GROMACS .gro file of C-alpha atoms in nm:
model
  341
    1VAL     CA    1   9.755   7.459   9.379
    2ASN     CA    2   9.715   7.547   9.728
    3SER     CA    3   9.938   7.245   9.854
    4LYS     CA    4  10.041   7.286  10.169
    5LYS     CA    5  10.363   7.147  10.020
    6GLY     CA    6  10.366   7.605   9.930
    7GLU     CA    7  10.555   7.871  10.041
    8VAL     CA    8  10.512   8.222  10.126
    9LEU     CA    9  10.771   8.462  10.046
   10LEU     CA   10  10.858   8.795  10.221
   11TYR     CA   11  11.051   9.071  10.026
   12TYR     CA   12  11.107   9.413   9.937
   13CYS     CA   13  11.263   9.649   9.632
   14TYR     CA   14  11.355  10.030   9.668
   15CYS     CA   15  11.435  10.236   9.390
   16GLU     CA   16  11.272  10.505   9.122
   17VAL     CA   17  10.901  10.397   9.055
   18LYS     CA   18  10.831  10.606   8.782
   19ASP     CA   19  10.453  10.485   8.696
   20PRO     CA   20  10.327  10.317   9.059
   21GLY     CA   21  10.019  10.211   8.813
   22LYS     CA   22  10.168  10.050   8.561
   23LEU     CA   23  10.290   9.853   8.792
   24CYS     CA   24  10.028   9.759   9.010
   25ASP     CA   25   9.809   9.623   8.687
   26TRP     CA   26  10.114   9.372   8.593
   27GLN     CA   27  10.219   9.314   8.920
   28LYS     CA   28   9.877   9.224   9.045
   29ALA     CA   29   9.825   8.988   8.669
   30LEU     CA   30  10.121   8.835   8.800
   31CYS     CA   31  10.005   8.733   9.101
   32GLN     CA   32   9.647   8.591   8.940
   33HIS     CA   33   9.898   8.422   8.668
   34LEU     CA   34  10.011   8.231   8.949
   35HIS     CA   35   9.741   8.226   9.053
   36LEU     CA   36   9.942   8.361   9.397
   37THR     CA   37   9.749   8.522   9.752
   38GLY     CA   38   9.883   8.824   9.906
   39LYS     CA   39   9.971   9.165   9.995
   40VAL     CA   40  10.162   9.354   9.755
   41ARG     CA   41  10.235   9.816   9.794
   42VAL     CA   42  10.367   9.908   9.530
   43ALA     CA   43  10.439  10.311   9.532
   44SER     CA   44  10.723  10.611   9.351
   45GLU     CA   45  10.983  10.450   9.598
   46GLY     CA   46  10.947  10.110   9.501
   47ILE     CA   47  10.763   9.748   9.606
   48ASN     CA   48  10.657   9.537   9.867
   49GLY     CA   49  10.555   9.204   9.887
   50THR     CA   50  10.401   8.926  10.085
   51VAL     CA   51  10.264   8.647   9.863
   52GLY     CA   52  10.184   8.265   9.947
   53GLY     CA   53  10.151   8.014   9.659
   54SER     CA   54  10.280   7.637   9.533
   55LYS     CA   55  10.635   7.638   9.517
   56VAL     CA   56  10.702   7.592   9.154
   57ALA     CA   57  10.436   7.918   9.114
   58THR     CA   58  10.642   8.134   9.359
   59ASN     CA   59  11.040   8.023   9.146
   60LEU     CA   60  10.852   8.173   8.890
   61TYR     CA   61  10.739   8.432   9.082
   62ILE     CA   62  11.139   8.533   9.141
   63GLU     CA   63  11.234   8.436   8.859
   64THR     CA   64  10.979   8.706   8.612
   65MET     CA   65  11.060   8.919   8.909
   66LEU     CA   66  11.487   8.968   8.879
   67SER     CA   67  11.433   8.988   8.494
   68GLN     CA   68  11.180   9.289   8.550
   69PRO     CA   69  11.386   9.544   8.375
   70LEU     CA   70  11.283   9.814   8.668
   71PHE     CA   71  11.446   9.543   8.984
   72LYS     CA   72  11.672   9.387   8.766
   73ASP     CA   73  12.049   9.491   8.933
   74ILE     CA   74  11.828   9.583   9.216
   75LEU     CA   75  11.716   9.279   9.385
   76CYS     CA   76  11.836   8.966   9.413
   77ARG     CA   77  11.671   8.633   9.507
   78GLU     CA   78  11.894   8.639   9.830
   79ASP     CA   79  11.646   8.909   9.903
   80PHE     CA   80  11.306   8.698   9.931
   81LYS     CA   81  11.287   8.496  10.230
   82SER     CA   82  11.082   8.241  10.247
   83SER     CA   83  10.853   7.940  10.521
   84ALA     CA   84  10.629   7.713  10.468
   85GLY     CA   85  10.272   7.832  10.323
   86GLY     CA   86  10.098   7.803  10.100
   87ALA     CA   87   9.728   8.043   9.903
   88HIS     CA   88   9.575   7.918  10.113
   89CYS     CA   89   9.793   8.155  10.396
   90PHE     CA   90   9.616   8.489  10.290
   91PRO     CA   91   9.186   8.515  10.221
   92ASP     CA   92   9.258   8.699   9.831
   93LEU     CA   93   9.486   8.923   9.633
   94ARG     CA   94   9.572   9.309   9.748
   95VAL     CA   95   9.799   9.504   9.501
   96GLY     CA   96   9.727   9.889   9.534
   97VAL     CA   97   9.923  10.230   9.453
   98PHE     CA   98  10.079  10.366   9.791
   99LYS     CA   99  10.221  10.698   9.935
  100GLU     CA  100  10.474  10.434  10.156
  101ILE     CA  101  10.567  10.093  10.102
  102VAL     CA  102  10.528  10.035  10.456
  103PRO     CA  103  10.323  10.306  10.625
  104MET     CA  104  10.567  10.480  10.879
  105GLY     CA  105  10.317  10.810  10.860
  106ILE     CA  106  10.600  11.001  10.722
  107ASP     CA  107  10.616  11.130  10.314
  108PRO     CA  108  10.930  10.965  10.256
  109LYS     CA  109  11.042  11.235  10.036
  110ILE     CA  110  11.076  11.394  10.378
  111VAL     CA  111  11.266  11.101  10.515
  112SER     CA  112  11.427  10.902  10.291
  113TYR     CA  113  11.557  10.560  10.293
  114LYS     CA  114  11.826  10.662  10.116
  115GLU     CA  115  11.979  10.771  10.451
  116THR     CA  116  11.931  10.409  10.674
  117GLY     CA  117  12.175  10.250  10.844
  118ILE     CA  118  12.426  10.057  10.833
  119HIS     CA  119  12.303   9.715  10.693
  120LEU     CA  120  12.433   9.412  10.883
  121SER     CA  121  12.449   9.053  10.819
  122PRO     CA  122  12.319   8.822  11.002
  123GLN     CA  123  12.666   8.702  11.079
  124GLU     CA  124  12.772   9.048  11.174
  125PHE     CA  125  12.436   9.129  11.335
  126HIS     CA  126  12.462   8.786  11.583
  127ARG     CA  127  12.835   8.925  11.688
  128GLU     CA  128  12.710   9.237  11.702
  129VAL     CA  129  12.452   9.066  11.967
  130GLU     CA  130  12.689   8.887  12.211
  131GLN     CA  131  12.900   9.111  12.292
  132TYR     CA  132  12.616   9.350  12.310
  133LEU     CA  133  12.525   9.112  12.569
  134SER     CA  134  12.768   9.012  12.699
  135GLN     CA  135  12.853   9.389  12.832
  136ALA     CA  136  12.538   9.456  12.986
  137SER     CA  137  12.615   9.107  13.226
  138GLN     CA  138  12.909   9.336  13.389
  139GLY     CA  139  12.643   9.647  13.337
  140GLN     CA  140  12.819   9.840  13.132
  141GLY     CA  141  12.756   9.949  12.706
  142ASP     CA  142  12.642  10.238  12.455
  143THR     CA  143  12.443  10.013  12.321
  144ILE     CA  144  12.059   9.998  12.264
  145LEU     CA  145  11.932   9.631  12.034
  146LEU     CA  146  11.600   9.846  11.921
  147ASP     CA  147  11.311   9.636  11.790
  148CYS     CA  148  11.130   9.837  11.599
  149ARG     CA  149  10.813   9.571  11.524
  150ASN     CA  150  10.473   9.618  11.783
  151PHE     CA  151  10.368   9.474  12.106
  152TYR     CA  152  10.238   9.254  12.013
  153GLU     CA  153  10.461   9.080  11.792
  154SER     CA  154  10.772   9.111  12.033
  155LYS     CA  155  10.572   8.951  12.300
  156ILE     CA  156  10.618   8.689  12.146
  157GLY     CA  157  10.899   8.669  12.018
  158HIS     CA  158  11.259   8.865  12.059
  159PHE     CA  159  11.634   8.885  12.053
  160GLN     CA  160  11.744   8.860  12.415
  161GLY     CA  161  11.801   9.201  12.587
  162CYS     CA  162  11.620   9.441  12.343
  163LEU     CA  163  11.391   9.712  12.391
  164ALA     CA  164  11.086   9.639  12.224
  165PRO     CA  165  10.857   9.928  12.221
  166ASP     CA  166  10.569   9.962  12.353
  167ILE     CA  167  10.306  10.030  12.009
  168ARG     CA  168  10.086   9.898  11.771
  169LYS     CA  169  10.097  10.042  11.443
  170PHE     CA  170  10.426  10.102  11.307
  171SER     CA  171  10.291  10.475  11.243
  172TYR     CA  172  10.333  10.496  11.607
  173PHE     CA  173  10.787  10.438  11.608
  174PRO     CA  174  10.833  10.790  11.488
  175SER     CA  175  10.666  10.954  11.769
  176TYR     CA  176  10.819  10.668  11.992
  177VAL     CA  177  11.174  10.819  11.967
  178ASP     CA  178  11.063  11.182  11.893
  179GLU     CA  179  10.916  11.144  12.348
  180ASN     CA  180  11.220  10.904  12.286
  181LEU     CA  181  11.558  11.100  12.236
  182GLU     CA  182  11.650  11.101  12.596
  183LEU     CA  183  11.750  10.777  12.566
  184PHE     CA  184  11.870  10.737  12.251
  185LYS     CA  185  12.171  11.012  12.353
  186ASP     CA  186  12.542  10.900  12.215
  187LYS     CA  187  12.457  10.560  12.192
  188ARG     CA  188  12.525  10.290  11.900
  189VAL     CA  189  12.153  10.144  11.818
  190LEU     CA  190  12.095   9.738  11.673
  191MET     CA  191  11.778   9.770  11.506
  192TYR     CA  192  11.599   9.495  11.354
  193CYS     CA  193  11.317   9.441  11.234
  194THR     CA  194  11.078   9.046  11.122
  195GLY     CA  195  11.162   9.064  10.724
  196GLY     CA  196  11.389   9.445  10.734
  197ILE     CA  197  11.188   9.676  10.616
  198ARG     CA  198  10.977   9.834  10.868
  199CYS     CA  199  11.479   9.914  10.949
  200GLU     CA  200  11.495  10.159  10.626
  201ARG     CA  201  11.273  10.389  10.712
  202GLY     CA  202  11.234  10.267  11.139
  203SER     CA  203  11.660  10.384  11.117
  204ALA     CA  204  11.608  10.692  10.869
  205TYR     CA  205  11.414  10.839  11.098
  206LEU     CA  206  11.643  10.834  11.414
  207ARG     CA  207  11.935  10.921  11.207
  208SER     CA  208  11.767  11.210  11.136
  209LYS     CA  209  11.716  11.288  11.523
  210ALA     CA  210  12.103  11.337  11.451
  211VAL     CA  211  12.160  11.211  11.767
  212CYS     CA  212  12.244  10.835  11.829
  213ARG     CA  213  12.650  10.773  11.775
  214GLU     CA  214  12.592  10.533  11.510
  215VAL     CA  215  12.325  10.379  11.416
  216TYR     CA  216  12.322   9.913  11.204
  217GLN     CA  217  12.008   9.760  11.123
  218LEU     CA  218  11.929   9.381  11.020
  219LYS     CA  219  11.991   9.304  10.615
  220GLY     CA  220  11.721   9.107  10.579
  221GLY     CA  221  11.626   9.088  10.920
  222ILE     CA  222  11.474   8.775  11.239
  223HIS     CA  223  11.367   8.603  10.853
  224LYS     CA  224  11.727   8.543  10.776
  225TYR     CA  225  11.857   8.554  11.088
  226LEU     CA  226  11.669   8.252  11.152
  227GLU     CA  227  11.739   8.050  10.851
  228ASP     CA  228  12.115   8.064  10.995
  229PHE     CA  229  12.088   8.086  11.420
  230PRO     CA  230  11.809   7.832  11.433
  231ASP     CA  231  11.870   7.822  11.780
  232GLY     CA  232  12.066   8.205  11.835
  233PHE     CA  233  11.970   8.532  12.021
  234TYR     CA  234  11.638   8.531  11.864
  235ARG     CA  235  11.397   8.382  12.114
  236GLY     CA  236  11.069   8.276  12.039
  237LYS     CA  237  10.788   8.335  11.752
  238LEU     CA  238  10.883   8.487  11.435
  239PHE     CA  239  10.494   8.692  11.433
  240VAL     CA  240  10.349   8.689  11.061
  241PHE     CA  241  10.105   8.910  10.870
  242ASP     CA  242   9.886   8.578  10.713
  243ASP     CA  243   9.652   8.384  10.877
  244ARG     CA  244   9.889   8.178  11.075
  245TYR     CA  245  10.020   8.449  11.242
  246ALA     CA  246  10.380   8.315  11.354
  247ILE     CA  247  10.617   8.089  11.218
  248CYS     CA  248  10.884   7.888  11.441
  249SER     CA  249  11.239   7.837  11.434
  250ASN     CA  250  11.251   7.731  11.864
  251GLU     CA  251  11.047   7.478  12.086
  252ASP     CA  252  11.078   7.803  12.308
  253VAL     CA  253  10.732   8.013  12.437
  254ILE     CA  254  10.823   8.285  12.578
  255SER     CA  255  10.471   8.455  12.630
  256ALA     CA  256  10.192   8.346  12.836
  257CYS     CA  257   9.757   8.343  12.864
  258ARG     CA  258   9.556   8.695  12.883
  259TYR     CA  259   9.369   8.468  13.208
  260CYS     CA  260   9.514   8.252  13.378
  261GLY     CA  261   9.920   8.338  13.237
  262THR     CA  262  10.002   7.967  13.093
  263LEU     CA  263  10.328   7.949  12.869
  264TRP     CA  264  10.101   8.040  12.536
  265ASP     CA  265  10.153   8.196  12.191
  266GLN     CA  266   9.915   8.101  11.928
  267TYR     CA  267   9.811   8.421  11.858
  268LYS     CA  268   9.323   8.462  11.828
  269LEU     CA  269   9.116   8.687  11.729
  270CYS     CA  270   8.971   8.829  11.989
  271SER     CA  271   8.565   8.744  11.939
  272SER     CA  272   8.409   9.048  12.026
  273GLN     CA  273   8.255   9.168  11.685
  274HIS     CA  274   8.415   9.479  11.627
  275CYS     CA  275   8.690   9.435  11.769
  276ARG     CA  276   9.072   9.361  11.556
  277GLN     CA  277   9.258   9.261  11.884
  278LEU     CA  278   9.477   8.976  11.919
  279VAL     CA  279   9.435   8.761  12.183
  280LEU     CA  280   9.716   8.468  12.408
  281THR     CA  281   9.429   8.350  12.507
  282CYS     CA  282   9.482   7.847  12.600
  283PRO     CA  283   9.246   7.573  12.535
  284ASN     CA  284   9.153   7.609  12.905
  285CYS     CA  285   9.026   7.929  12.873
  286CYS     CA  286   8.893   7.920  12.532
  287ASN     CA  287   8.675   7.653  12.618
  288LYS     CA  288   8.525   7.820  12.937
  289GLY     CA  289   8.521   8.149  12.686
  290LEU     CA  290   8.733   8.331  12.790
  291THR     CA  291   8.805   8.419  12.402
  292ALA     CA  292   8.800   8.837  12.400
  293CYS     CA  293   9.129   9.065  12.418
  294CYS     CA  294   9.057   9.246  12.762
  295PRO     CA  295   8.702   9.250  12.992
  296VAL     CA  296   8.513   9.528  12.803
  297CYS     CA  297   8.504   9.347  12.455
  298GLN     CA  298   8.442   9.045  12.681
  299GLU     CA  299   8.114   9.249  12.816
  300LYS     CA  300   8.068   9.348  12.466
  301GLU     CA  301   8.015   8.989  12.305
  302LEU     CA  302   7.818   8.936  12.563
  303ARG     CA  303   7.569   9.170  12.516
  304VAL     CA  304   7.588   9.194  12.189
  305THR     CA  305   7.261   9.187  12.015
  306SER     CA  306   7.146   9.087  11.667
  307GLY     CA  307   7.031   9.346  11.650
  308ALA     CA  308   7.397   9.535  11.590
  309SER     CA  309   7.404   9.827  11.345
  310GLY     CA  310   7.786   9.674  11.226
  311GLU     CA  311   7.958  10.058  11.338
  312SER     CA  312   8.271  10.050  11.401
  313VAL     CA  313   8.403  10.067  11.700
  314LYS     CA  314   8.702   9.914  11.583
  315GLU     CA  315   8.963  10.002  11.900
  316GLU     CA  316   8.692  10.081  12.212
  317CYS     CA  317   8.809   9.835  12.466
  318GLU     CA  318   9.058   9.802  12.783
  319CYS     CA  319   9.344   9.694  12.610
  320THR     CA  320   9.371  10.029  12.311
  321ARG     CA  321   9.280  10.249  12.566
  322GLN     CA  322   9.622  10.219  12.786
  323ARG     CA  323   9.855  10.193  12.513
  324GLN     CA  324  10.027  10.431  12.362
  325ARG     CA  325   9.924  10.671  12.087
  326VAL     CA  326   9.992  10.899  11.807
  327PRO     CA  327   9.882  11.242  11.878
  328ILE     CA  328   9.520  11.323  11.866
  329GLU     CA  329   9.479  11.377  11.587
  330HIS     CA  330   9.129  11.182  11.570
  331VAL     CA  331   9.363  10.988  11.311
  332SER     CA  332   9.027  10.653  11.255
  333GLN     CA  333   8.843  11.033  11.129
  334ARG     CA  334   9.093  11.090  10.886
  335THR     CA  335   9.176  10.749  10.718
  336LEU     CA  336   8.823  10.638  10.678
  337ASN     CA  337   8.742  11.018  10.512
  338THR     CA  338   9.031  10.970  10.303
  339GLY     CA  339   8.879  10.561  10.212
  340LYS     CA  340   9.266  10.525  10.264
  341ASP     CA  341   9.395  10.328  10.624
   0.00000   0.00000   0.00000
């Protein structure tokens, strides 16, 4: 089933789910039946999934999803973005019930997906970006092209001339907006993300601040844009949250090895045992043993003793200390207590 000829599907659907638990069980059974792996988030506000398997299986999955009464009139075939891959792209299958189908950390009752920005098709978005870039080159313009993904995603690929926040998780996006309201004042904002879902909540959050003139978002995200414009204004790779890390539509490499500065855009996990950061380190540097995300981790790895206690010091390293954070509220402690991430 997990032959290399399979594919990975990415989709989401906002709709009212009366019984998330029931939908979750149905979804789990469906994926198991089709031998699909991946992650599916279910909430009372909808469903968000990325699953991989054989083409026969992913096709059946789409058919079944489209005929499910809950999604029947809302979800369409166009809403599924596909790329080459398969079940081997994910370690396992995880289906769960959450409060939000994309973790922004703001209660859906407070900022609803129903208050989104104006959706632009890839063609419309392309024209907008073209106009934005030509105005910017003349030093004028009232538009901001906003990447609402994480810094490690925009690092290896982004739209030309974009503003890419230095955030590590989407749940830091609201505080980024709050701290930069002046920047967005009276501006037209063009937003984009991987598949469109982060823009649904991100644009709603930005609109709730009532400072922008207009907020637009790319329908179907970079995924759909690249189908129509593989050599358009998006340069570099598209980061994906599975074992592939990135998919490409053009040959551009826009990022560099962390250690020697050679052009390089293939991520690996930091080699330090407790760190989950991604690192860009070229084969040359890897061979020299430079495999950690920063000097602190590199040191730590050299000192790791066999008697490590297995305590989770997940984020402690130079890179994360330099990153912008959510307002200090000891998030990790709280999430550990609730057992949710």
